[in-house]
Amino acid sequence: MKVFVLGGDGFCGWPCAVNLADSGHDVVIVDNLSRRKIDVDLGVESLTLRAWEQVGGRTMRFVPLDIARDYEPLLELLRTERPEAIVHFAEQRAAPYSMKTSATKRYTVDNNVNGTHNLLAAIVESGLDVHVVHLGTMGVYGYGSHRGATIPEGYLTVEVPQADGSRFSEQILHPTNPGSVYHMTKTLDQLLFFYYNKNDGIRITDLHQGIVWGTNTALTEKDPRLTNRFDYDGDYGTVLNRFLMQAAIGYPLTVHGTGGQTRAFIHIRDSVRCVQLALDNPPSAGEKVKIFNQMTESHRVADLAEKVAALTGARVDHLPNPRNEAIENDLIVDNRCFLELGLQPTTLDDGLLAEVVDVARRWADRCDRSKIPCRSAWTTRQAEAISTGG
Ligand SMILES: NC(=O)c1ccc[n+]([C@@H]2O[C@H](COP(=O)([O-])OP(=O)(O)OC[C@H]3O[C@@H](n4cnc5c(N)ncnc54)[C@H](O)[C@@H]3O)[C@@H](O)[C@H]2O)c1
């Protein structure tokens, strides 16, 4: 199958592209390289692709293109290549970055919402029947308002009272409750998918992914040059990968507030596998948007820190929380769809120790300690708390 991987130069997109190429698909990576420094962009990109070919990987092609801005080239690419599936990773994905300034808020909205909309409009204009697999986030459901209820896979069945006292039952998109401008763009994506699926019949799978931890898959482990990114900084690093790096360099683990925030997690290997399962099980013609909760376990941030500390001897520091969020929340998630399709999760208890060792070995000497603290505050109240330290 010919598959476009939009954002295939990224942390999740690259191992996914490599896996799809290895499984025999004809992969075209489309990326504007916005996560790389301009002066080294092209050199680094071609090095990664060359390294993949040097270890015997099946050839992938690369098209530099900004899907949020370059509508006509995107349409032309669809018309000439005629992909059967498109995996869409190509968004600004950091909540702290999206909350830094009005410029980063606007960039995140412009980039993510335009990119997704351009893709959908171009598919309609091209007349192709393409299966779109999108990487969304568990954060669309929000953290804190579920009061012990299990979060279903995308849709909620509600009863609507009528004037005559009767009720009818309906399935609606689960209400959204974004916790940052970044998460808000993912909730807007969800509505765009709903609309284009209803109006134009585009077949879409929206993966509500948890926080990805770990660095490598069996394929990217083949050569150090095949791991193209490990984010540990305050803007782009995700919580568990940050703790792993902090432990590796002897920096106290940075727990925000009480650490009572509960989040959903998935290992990068399972993320890659889930995308493949989604591609292998596309919605049929006329089917509504498929939504999967792409996560394997939930943990409180404080418990994660304790696990990492127990393995490494790291100290845990509680810092003022830069985020405007519930101090504590529960998170009970239905993730049966992927388990029923055969996903066998890599659990934290199985994989954490190997990851601790791997991060220390590969990345610790490249760490810039000044980038570790989170400086991006959600509101002026949080900014003041960070600057006064309490
Ligand atoms: N990393 C996680 O923990 C996580 C969790 C849940 C969901 N996701 C989602 O998965 C996707 C990928 O995340 P990631 O961690 O790999 O991020 P990343 O920043 O490493 O990768 C995103 C890639 O998309 C490209 N990109 C961004 N905007 C683009 C545009 N307009 N045109 C073309 N390319 C563009 C970037 O250059 C980058 O290579 C994102 O949509 C993110 O929201 C990630």
Tab-separated table of C-alpha atoms and ligand atoms in Angstrom:
chain	number	residue	atom	x	y	z
A	1	MET	CA	0.000	0.000	0.000
A	2	LYS	CA	1.232	3.522	-0.697
A	3	VAL	CA	1.237	5.482	2.594
A	4	PHE	CA	2.059	9.134	3.235
A	5	VAL	CA	3.508	9.794	6.683
A	6	LEU	CA	2.921	13.485	7.410
A	7	GLY	CA	5.337	14.585	10.138
A	8	GLY	CA	7.456	11.489	9.480
A	9	ASP	CA	10.612	13.294	10.616
A	10	GLY	CA	9.279	13.509	14.188
A	11	PHE	CA	9.726	11.564	17.395
A	12	CYS	CA	6.686	9.306	16.767
A	13	GLY	CA	6.471	9.680	12.979
A	14	TRP	CA	9.957	8.436	12.110
A	15	PRO	CA	9.762	5.032	13.881
A	16	CYS	CA	6.282	4.641	12.416
A	17	ALA	CA	7.544	5.360	8.877
A	18	VAL	CA	10.437	2.930	9.314
A	19	ASN	CA	8.054	0.233	10.557
A	20	LEU	CA	5.665	0.721	7.645
A	21	ALA	CA	8.519	0.606	5.109
A	22	ASP	CA	9.829	-2.552	6.782
A	23	SER	CA	6.364	-4.112	6.506
A	24	GLY	CA	6.482	-3.626	2.739
A	25	HIS	CA	4.512	-0.394	2.293
A	26	ASP	CA	5.602	2.278	-0.183
A	27	VAL	CA	6.272	5.152	2.246
A	28	VAL	CA	6.472	8.840	1.381
A	29	ILE	CA	7.500	11.060	4.310
A	30	VAL	CA	6.089	14.590	4.102
A	31	ASP	CA	7.535	17.049	6.626
A	32	ASN	CA	8.483	20.733	6.763
A	33	LEU	CA	11.351	19.966	9.177
A	34	SER	CA	10.032	22.606	11.541
A	35	ARG	CA	11.512	20.744	14.513
A	36	ARG	CA	15.045	20.936	13.185
A	37	LYS	CA	17.383	23.902	12.987
A	38	ILE	CA	17.287	25.293	9.482
A	39	ASP	CA	21.060	25.262	8.886
A	40	VAL	CA	21.438	21.557	9.583
A	41	ASP	CA	18.001	20.465	8.409
A	42	LEU	CA	18.636	18.888	5.095
A	43	GLY	CA	21.970	17.341	6.031
A	44	VAL	CA	20.528	15.654	9.102
A	45	GLU	CA	17.403	14.488	7.320
A	46	SER	CA	19.265	12.844	4.475
A	47	LEU	CA	21.685	11.287	6.964
A	48	THR	CA	18.807	9.592	8.767
A	49	LEU	CA	17.301	8.271	5.559
A	50	ARG	CA	20.718	7.180	4.302
A	51	ALA	CA	21.423	5.397	7.592
A	52	TRP	CA	18.124	3.545	7.198
A	53	GLU	CA	19.112	2.377	3.736
A	54	GLN	CA	22.613	1.457	4.929
A	55	VAL	CA	21.168	-0.939	7.523
A	56	GLY	CA	19.193	-2.587	4.731
A	57	GLY	CA	15.908	-0.705	5.167
A	58	ARG	CA	13.518	-0.452	2.241
A	59	THR	CA	13.774	2.881	0.471
A	60	MET	CA	11.471	5.682	1.589
A	61	ARG	CA	11.000	8.954	-0.216
A	62	PHE	CA	10.993	12.383	1.413
A	63	VAL	CA	9.012	15.424	0.287
A	64	PRO	CA	9.698	18.743	2.086
A	65	LEU	CA	6.340	20.442	2.363
A	66	ASP	CA	4.430	22.533	4.887
A	67	ILE	CA	0.917	21.105	4.946
A	68	ALA	CA	-0.435	24.187	6.769
A	69	ARG	CA	0.789	26.614	4.096
A	70	ASP	CA	1.476	24.790	0.840
A	71	TYR	CA	-2.042	23.784	-0.161
A	72	GLU	CA	-1.470	23.568	-3.939
A	73	PRO	CA	1.708	21.445	-3.677
A	74	LEU	CA	-0.101	19.159	-1.214
A	75	LEU	CA	-3.015	18.728	-3.635
A	76	GLU	CA	-0.596	18.102	-6.508
A	77	LEU	CA	1.279	15.509	-4.439
A	78	LEU	CA	-1.974	13.690	-3.700
A	79	ARG	CA	-2.954	13.765	-7.376
A	80	THR	CA	0.371	12.439	-8.627
A	81	GLU	CA	1.111	9.876	-5.909
A	82	ARG	CA	-2.463	8.729	-5.197
A	83	PRO	CA	-1.806	7.303	-1.678
A	84	GLU	CA	-4.235	4.786	-0.229
A	85	ALA	CA	-3.565	5.907	3.345
A	86	ILE	CA	-2.167	8.961	5.121
A	87	VAL	CA	-0.843	8.944	8.671
A	88	HIS	CA	-1.026	12.494	10.034
A	89	PHE	CA	1.533	13.358	12.734
A	90	ALA	CA	2.338	16.826	11.349
A	91	GLU	CA	1.386	19.187	14.154
A	92	GLN	CA	3.046	21.380	16.760
A	93	ARG	CA	2.709	18.956	19.628
A	94	ALA	CA	3.965	20.579	22.834
A	95	ALA	CA	1.446	21.988	25.302
A	96	PRO	CA	4.050	24.160	27.142
A	97	TYR	CA	5.333	25.593	23.848
A	98	SER	CA	1.761	26.402	22.814
A	99	MET	CA	1.300	28.391	26.058
A	100	LYS	CA	4.564	30.386	25.959
A	101	THR	CA	3.496	33.599	24.212
A	102	SER	CA	0.710	34.900	21.999
A	103	ALA	CA	3.022	34.172	19.034
A	104	THR	CA	3.360	30.473	19.948
A	105	LYS	CA	-0.386	30.219	20.658
A	106	ARG	CA	-1.158	31.653	17.233
A	107	TYR	CA	1.454	29.507	15.506
A	108	THR	CA	0.037	26.359	17.127
A	109	VAL	CA	-3.526	27.175	16.027
A	110	ASP	CA	-2.494	28.274	12.513
A	111	ASN	CA	-0.238	25.283	11.985
A	112	ASN	CA	-2.390	22.525	13.446
A	113	VAL	CA	-5.865	23.581	12.405
A	114	ASN	CA	-4.832	24.750	8.912
A	115	GLY	CA	-2.712	21.657	8.371
A	116	THR	CA	-5.539	19.276	9.208
A	117	HIS	CA	-8.076	21.299	7.250
A	118	ASN	CA	-5.802	21.598	4.202
A	119	LEU	CA	-5.353	17.843	4.222
A	120	LEU	CA	-9.094	17.156	4.350
A	121	ALA	CA	-9.957	19.776	1.721
A	122	ALA	CA	-7.214	18.467	-0.581
A	123	ILE	CA	-8.473	14.895	-0.236
A	124	VAL	CA	-11.956	16.045	-1.263
A	125	GLU	CA	-10.593	18.101	-4.171
A	126	SER	CA	-8.400	15.222	-5.358
A	127	GLY	CA	-11.400	12.873	-5.414
A	128	LEU	CA	-9.274	10.102	-3.842
A	129	ASP	CA	-10.605	7.545	-1.397
A	130	VAL	CA	-7.895	7.779	1.273
A	131	HIS	CA	-7.903	6.412	4.801
A	132	VAL	CA	-6.619	9.147	7.152
A	133	VAL	CA	-5.072	7.989	10.434
A	134	HIS	CA	-4.581	10.966	12.748
A	135	LEU	CA	-2.550	11.201	15.933
A	136	GLY	CA	-4.755	12.985	18.429
A	137	THR	CA	-4.372	13.054	22.192
A	138	MET	CA	-6.055	11.701	25.313
A	139	GLY	CA	-6.024	15.359	26.399
A	140	VAL	CA	-9.120	16.083	24.280
A	141	TYR	CA	-11.191	14.474	27.038
A	142	GLY	CA	-9.571	16.701	29.656
A	143	TYR	CA	-8.269	15.754	33.067
A	144	GLY	CA	-10.426	16.219	36.083
A	145	SER	CA	-14.096	16.231	35.179
A	146	HIS	CA	-14.852	12.523	34.857
A	147	ARG	CA	-15.743	11.818	38.496
A	148	GLY	CA	-14.736	8.169	38.342
A	149	ALA	CA	-16.437	7.429	35.005
A	150	THR	CA	-14.627	5.342	32.402
A	151	ILE	CA	-13.656	7.362	29.330
A	152	PRO	CA	-15.092	5.556	26.305
A	153	GLU	CA	-13.376	5.350	22.917
A	154	GLY	CA	-14.508	8.664	21.474
A	155	TYR	CA	-18.277	8.435	21.736
A	156	LEU	CA	-20.618	8.801	24.664
A	157	THR	CA	-24.182	7.519	24.782
A	158	VAL	CA	-26.467	10.165	26.275
A	159	GLU	CA	-30.175	10.349	27.011
A	160	VAL	CA	-31.888	13.531	25.847
A	161	PRO	CA	-35.036	14.593	27.729
A	162	GLN	CA	-38.002	15.664	25.568
A	163	ALA	CA	-40.718	18.214	26.421
A	164	ASP	CA	-43.277	15.402	26.864
A	165	GLY	CA	-41.107	13.721	29.491
A	166	SER	CA	-39.867	10.968	27.168
A	167	ARG	CA	-36.192	10.484	26.407
A	168	PHE	CA	-34.230	9.414	23.408
A	169	SER	CA	-30.805	7.921	23.433
A	170	GLU	CA	-28.006	9.154	21.182
A	171	GLN	CA	-24.269	8.635	20.640
A	172	ILE	CA	-22.359	11.899	20.597
A	173	LEU	CA	-18.681	12.780	20.393
A	174	HIS	CA	-17.390	12.708	23.958
A	175	PRO	CA	-17.375	16.323	25.241
A	176	THR	CA	-13.965	17.939	25.030
A	177	ASN	CA	-12.162	19.766	27.802
A	178	PRO	CA	-8.792	20.965	26.463
A	179	GLY	CA	-6.148	21.988	28.987
A	180	SER	CA	-3.933	24.076	26.696
A	181	VAL	CA	-3.998	25.789	23.294
A	182	TYR	CA	-2.269	22.705	21.861
A	183	HIS	CA	-4.980	20.406	23.239
A	184	MET	CA	-7.609	22.815	21.954
A	185	THR	CA	-6.273	22.378	18.396
A	186	LYS	CA	-6.740	18.621	18.750
A	187	THR	CA	-10.354	19.116	19.815
A	188	LEU	CA	-10.861	21.307	16.737
A	189	ASP	CA	-9.284	18.562	14.590
A	190	GLN	CA	-11.880	16.199	16.013
A	191	LEU	CA	-14.712	18.434	14.779
A	192	LEU	CA	-13.081	18.805	11.347
A	193	PHE	CA	-12.960	15.015	11.085
A	194	PHE	CA	-16.579	14.697	12.167
A	195	TYR	CA	-17.659	17.200	9.515
A	196	TYR	CA	-15.600	15.885	6.566
A	197	ASN	CA	-16.592	12.338	7.377
A	198	LYS	CA	-20.289	13.288	7.457
A	199	ASN	CA	-20.222	15.596	4.443
A	200	ASP	CA	-17.688	13.966	2.130
A	201	GLY	CA	-17.444	10.436	3.445
A	202	ILE	CA	-13.685	10.638	4.165
A	203	ARG	CA	-12.649	7.494	6.037
A	204	ILE	CA	-10.860	8.542	9.206
A	205	THR	CA	-9.342	6.898	12.272
A	206	ASP	CA	-8.528	9.327	15.089
A	207	LEU	CA	-6.079	7.933	17.636
A	208	HIS	CA	-6.384	9.562	21.036
A	209	GLN	CA	-2.849	8.857	22.095
A	210	GLY	CA	-1.436	8.929	25.609
A	211	ILE	CA	1.985	10.355	26.475
A	212	VAL	CA	4.652	8.446	24.603
A	213	TRP	CA	7.629	7.165	26.559
A	214	GLY	CA	10.719	5.256	25.521
A	215	THR	CA	12.936	6.037	22.575
A	216	ASN	CA	13.375	3.103	20.294
A	217	THR	CA	11.729	0.286	18.438
A	218	ALA	CA	13.503	-2.885	17.346
A	219	LEU	CA	14.127	-1.236	13.957
A	220	THR	CA	15.481	2.118	15.147
A	221	GLU	CA	17.765	0.284	17.577
A	222	LYS	CA	19.713	-1.122	14.639
A	223	ASP	CA	21.882	1.984	14.362
A	224	PRO	CA	22.365	4.999	16.669
A	225	ARG	CA	21.756	7.324	13.709
A	226	LEU	CA	18.191	5.986	13.462
A	227	THR	CA	17.068	7.591	16.720
A	228	ASN	CA	16.353	11.048	15.464
A	229	ARG	CA	15.031	12.798	18.561
A	230	PHE	CA	14.898	12.612	22.345
A	231	ASP	CA	13.194	15.618	23.941
A	232	TYR	CA	13.892	16.255	27.617
A	233	ASP	CA	13.527	20.062	27.811
A	234	GLY	CA	10.798	22.033	29.566
A	235	ASP	CA	8.924	22.786	26.354
A	236	TYR	CA	9.050	19.566	24.336
A	237	GLY	CA	10.051	16.820	26.742
A	238	THR	CA	7.179	14.639	27.938
A	239	VAL	CA	7.006	13.813	31.612
A	240	LEU	CA	8.452	10.314	31.800
A	241	ASN	CA	11.220	10.902	29.257
A	242	ARG	CA	12.127	14.040	31.209
A	243	PHE	CA	12.380	12.064	34.451
A	244	LEU	CA	14.582	9.477	32.710
A	245	MET	CA	17.008	12.149	31.500
A	246	GLN	CA	16.970	13.941	34.851
A	247	ALA	CA	17.830	10.682	36.629
A	248	ALA	CA	20.602	9.979	34.115
A	249	ILE	CA	22.395	13.276	34.848
A	250	GLY	CA	21.723	13.436	38.596
A	251	TYR	CA	19.145	16.250	38.389
A	252	PRO	CA	16.281	16.086	40.947
A	253	LEU	CA	13.078	14.833	39.287
A	254	THR	CA	10.825	17.836	38.555
A	255	VAL	CA	7.353	16.992	39.844
A	256	HIS	CA	4.921	19.887	39.349
A	257	GLY	CA	2.710	20.542	42.385
A	258	THR	CA	1.661	17.462	44.333
A	259	GLY	CA	2.175	15.120	41.371
A	260	GLY	CA	-1.438	14.018	41.769
A	261	GLN	CA	-2.059	14.547	38.038
A	262	THR	CA	-2.920	11.226	36.416
A	263	ARG	CA	-2.026	10.716	32.774
A	264	ALA	CA	-2.225	7.948	30.174
A	265	PHE	CA	0.963	6.422	28.731
A	266	ILE	CA	2.117	4.269	25.850
A	267	HIS	CA	5.551	3.032	24.823
A	268	ILE	CA	6.845	4.160	21.417
A	269	ARG	CA	6.931	0.506	20.263
A	270	ASP	CA	3.213	0.153	21.036
A	271	SER	CA	2.433	3.503	19.395
A	272	VAL	CA	4.038	2.278	16.173
A	273	ARG	CA	2.173	-1.025	16.393
A	274	CYS	CA	-1.155	0.746	16.976
A	275	VAL	CA	-0.740	2.871	13.839
A	276	GLN	CA	-0.121	-0.300	11.872
A	277	LEU	CA	-3.197	-1.968	13.394
A	278	ALA	CA	-5.271	1.116	12.532
A	279	LEU	CA	-4.046	1.003	8.923
A	280	ASP	CA	-4.804	-2.726	8.706
A	281	ASN	CA	-8.352	-2.165	10.001
A	282	PRO	CA	-9.692	0.855	8.119
A	283	PRO	CA	-13.262	2.081	8.484
A	284	SER	CA	-15.512	0.906	5.678
A	285	ALA	CA	-17.226	3.284	3.255
A	286	GLY	CA	-19.904	5.315	5.047
A	287	GLU	CA	-18.622	4.397	8.518
A	288	LYS	CA	-18.358	7.228	11.049
A	289	VAL	CA	-14.936	8.348	12.342
A	290	LYS	CA	-13.280	5.494	14.239
A	291	ILE	CA	-11.802	6.674	17.524
A	292	PHE	CA	-9.346	4.553	19.515
A	293	ASN	CA	-7.851	5.381	22.897
A	294	GLN	CA	-4.215	4.689	22.089
A	295	MET	CA	-2.856	4.218	25.604
A	296	THR	CA	-1.890	1.206	27.650
A	297	GLU	CA	-1.763	2.372	31.290
A	298	SER	CA	-2.453	5.355	33.557
A	299	HIS	CA	-0.213	6.646	36.320
A	300	ARG	CA	-0.031	9.524	38.767
A	301	VAL	CA	2.982	11.749	38.055
A	302	ALA	CA	4.197	11.379	41.656
A	303	ASP	CA	4.095	7.576	41.326
A	304	LEU	CA	6.104	7.742	38.101
A	305	ALA	CA	8.732	9.834	39.858
A	306	GLU	CA	8.852	7.302	42.693
A	307	LYS	CA	9.336	4.433	40.229
A	308	VAL	CA	12.206	6.215	38.484
A	309	ALA	CA	13.710	7.243	41.843
A	310	ALA	CA	13.543	3.660	43.124
A	311	LEU	CA	15.481	2.437	40.069
A	312	THR	CA	18.065	5.197	39.977
A	313	GLY	CA	18.354	6.708	43.454
A	314	ALA	CA	17.282	10.114	42.080
A	315	ARG	CA	15.843	12.757	44.432
A	316	VAL	CA	12.298	14.038	43.811
A	317	ASP	CA	11.636	17.802	43.886
A	318	HIS	CA	8.135	19.285	44.060
A	319	LEU	CA	8.047	22.556	42.078
A	320	PRO	CA	5.296	25.151	41.524
A	321	ASN	CA	3.012	23.915	38.760
A	322	PRO	CA	3.250	26.052	35.585
A	323	ARG	CA	-0.059	24.605	34.343
A	324	ASN	CA	-3.552	25.762	35.181
A	325	GLU	CA	-4.988	22.330	35.927
A	326	ALA	CA	-6.680	20.207	38.589
A	327	ILE	CA	-4.277	19.404	41.440
A	328	GLU	CA	-5.340	15.768	41.294
A	329	ASN	CA	-7.473	13.737	38.908
A	330	ASP	CA	-8.415	10.179	38.220
A	331	LEU	CA	-8.272	8.684	34.736
A	332	ILE	CA	-10.040	5.458	33.898
A	333	VAL	CA	-9.833	4.688	30.206
A	334	ASP	CA	-11.439	2.133	27.946
A	335	ASN	CA	-8.773	0.897	25.500
A	336	ARG	CA	-10.341	-2.374	24.420
A	337	CYS	CA	-10.223	-1.661	20.655
A	338	PHE	CA	-6.463	-2.109	20.286
A	339	LEU	CA	-6.252	-4.951	22.807
A	340	GLU	CA	-8.936	-6.816	20.839
A	341	LEU	CA	-6.918	-6.237	17.654
A	342	GLY	CA	-3.956	-7.980	19.295
A	343	LEU	CA	-1.856	-5.222	20.917
A	344	GLN	CA	0.401	-6.644	23.632
A	345	PRO	CA	1.472	-3.655	25.701
A	346	THR	CA	4.964	-2.924	26.918
A	347	THR	CA	4.248	-2.013	30.515
A	348	LEU	CA	6.216	0.414	32.604
A	349	ASP	CA	7.087	-2.381	35.014
A	350	ASP	CA	8.599	-4.420	32.154
A	351	GLY	CA	10.326	-1.671	30.199
A	352	LEU	CA	11.373	1.086	32.557
A	353	LEU	CA	14.706	-0.322	33.702
A	354	ALA	CA	15.957	-0.915	30.150
A	355	GLU	CA	14.936	2.638	29.267
A	356	VAL	CA	16.767	4.129	32.267
A	357	VAL	CA	19.988	2.421	31.191
A	358	ASP	CA	19.493	3.298	27.524
A	359	VAL	CA	18.849	7.000	28.109
A	360	ALA	CA	21.890	7.329	30.363
A	361	ARG	CA	24.088	5.574	27.816
A	362	ARG	CA	22.915	7.418	24.727
A	363	TRP	CA	21.919	10.898	25.765
A	364	ALA	CA	23.232	11.989	29.165
A	365	ASP	CA	26.449	13.569	27.851
A	366	ARG	CA	24.462	15.702	25.390
A	367	CYS	CA	22.050	17.131	27.968
A	368	ASP	CA	21.876	20.908	28.452
A	369	ARG	CA	20.811	21.292	32.107
A	370	SER	CA	19.612	24.859	31.557
A	371	LYS	CA	16.832	23.550	29.277
A	372	ILE	CA	15.339	21.258	31.930
A	373	PRO	CA	13.065	23.599	33.960
A	374	CYS	CA	9.597	24.382	32.555
A	375	ARG	CA	9.443	28.141	32.069
A	376	SER	CA	6.240	28.309	30.076
A	377	ALA	CA	3.361	29.320	32.394
A	378	TRP	CA	-0.343	28.916	31.610
A	379	THR	CA	-1.420	32.242	33.220
A	380	THR	CA	0.198	35.190	35.018
A	381	ARG	CA	-0.737	33.544	38.330
A	382	GLN	CA	1.377	30.489	37.462
A	383	ALA	CA	4.175	32.708	36.106
A	384	GLU	CA	4.381	34.555	39.445
A	385	ALA	CA	4.436	31.272	41.378
A	386	ILE	CA	7.317	29.999	39.241
A	387	SER	CA	9.333	33.211	39.603
A	388	THR	CA	8.907	33.365	43.402
A	389	GLY	CA	9.399	29.602	43.756
A	390	GLY	CA	6.134	28.932	45.596
B	1	LIG	N1	4.928	12.551	21.723
B	1	LIG	C1	3.842	12.296	22.427
B	1	LIG	O1	3.909	11.965	23.633
B	1	LIG	C2	2.473	12.416	21.783
B	1	LIG	C3	1.347	12.074	22.564
B	1	LIG	C4	0.076	12.178	21.996
B	1	LIG	C5	-0.063	12.610	20.687
B	1	LIG	N2	1.046	12.931	19.966
B	1	LIG	C6	0.826	13.421	18.603
B	1	LIG	O2	1.645	12.725	17.687
B	1	LIG	C7	2.086	13.607	16.651
B	1	LIG	C8	3.591	13.542	16.543
B	1	LIG	O3	4.188	13.870	17.788
B	1	LIG	P1	5.762	13.825	17.982
B	1	LIG	O4	6.014	13.641	19.413
B	1	LIG	O5	6.348	12.916	16.983
B	1	LIG	O6	6.119	15.336	17.610
B	1	LIG	P2	7.365	15.931	16.794
B	1	LIG	O7	7.352	17.393	17.009
B	1	LIG	O8	8.607	15.173	17.087
B	1	LIG	O9	6.968	15.608	15.277
B	1	LIG	C9	6.048	16.359	14.533
B	1	LIG	C10	6.589	16.414	13.113
B	1	LIG	O10	5.638	17.120	12.310
B	1	LIG	C11	6.324	18.061	11.485
B	1	LIG	N3	5.381	19.159	11.205
B	1	LIG	C12	4.788	19.994	12.078
B	1	LIG	N4	4.001	20.871	11.432
B	1	LIG	C13	4.091	20.571	10.107
B	1	LIG	C14	3.532	21.120	8.932
B	1	LIG	N5	2.719	22.180	8.974
B	1	LIG	N6	3.838	20.564	7.742
B	1	LIG	C15	4.679	19.500	7.670
B	1	LIG	N7	5.267	18.941	8.744
B	1	LIG	C16	4.973	19.475	9.954
B	1	LIG	C17	7.535	18.490	12.330
B	1	LIG	O11	8.580	18.977	11.521
B	1	LIG	C18	7.911	17.179	13.026
B	1	LIG	O12	8.847	16.430	12.275
B	1	LIG	C19	1.583	14.999	17.014
B	1	LIG	O13	0.438	15.324	16.263
B	1	LIG	C20	1.235	14.879	18.484
B	1	LIG	O14	0.213	15.760	18.838
B	1	LIG	C21	2.310	12.843	20.479
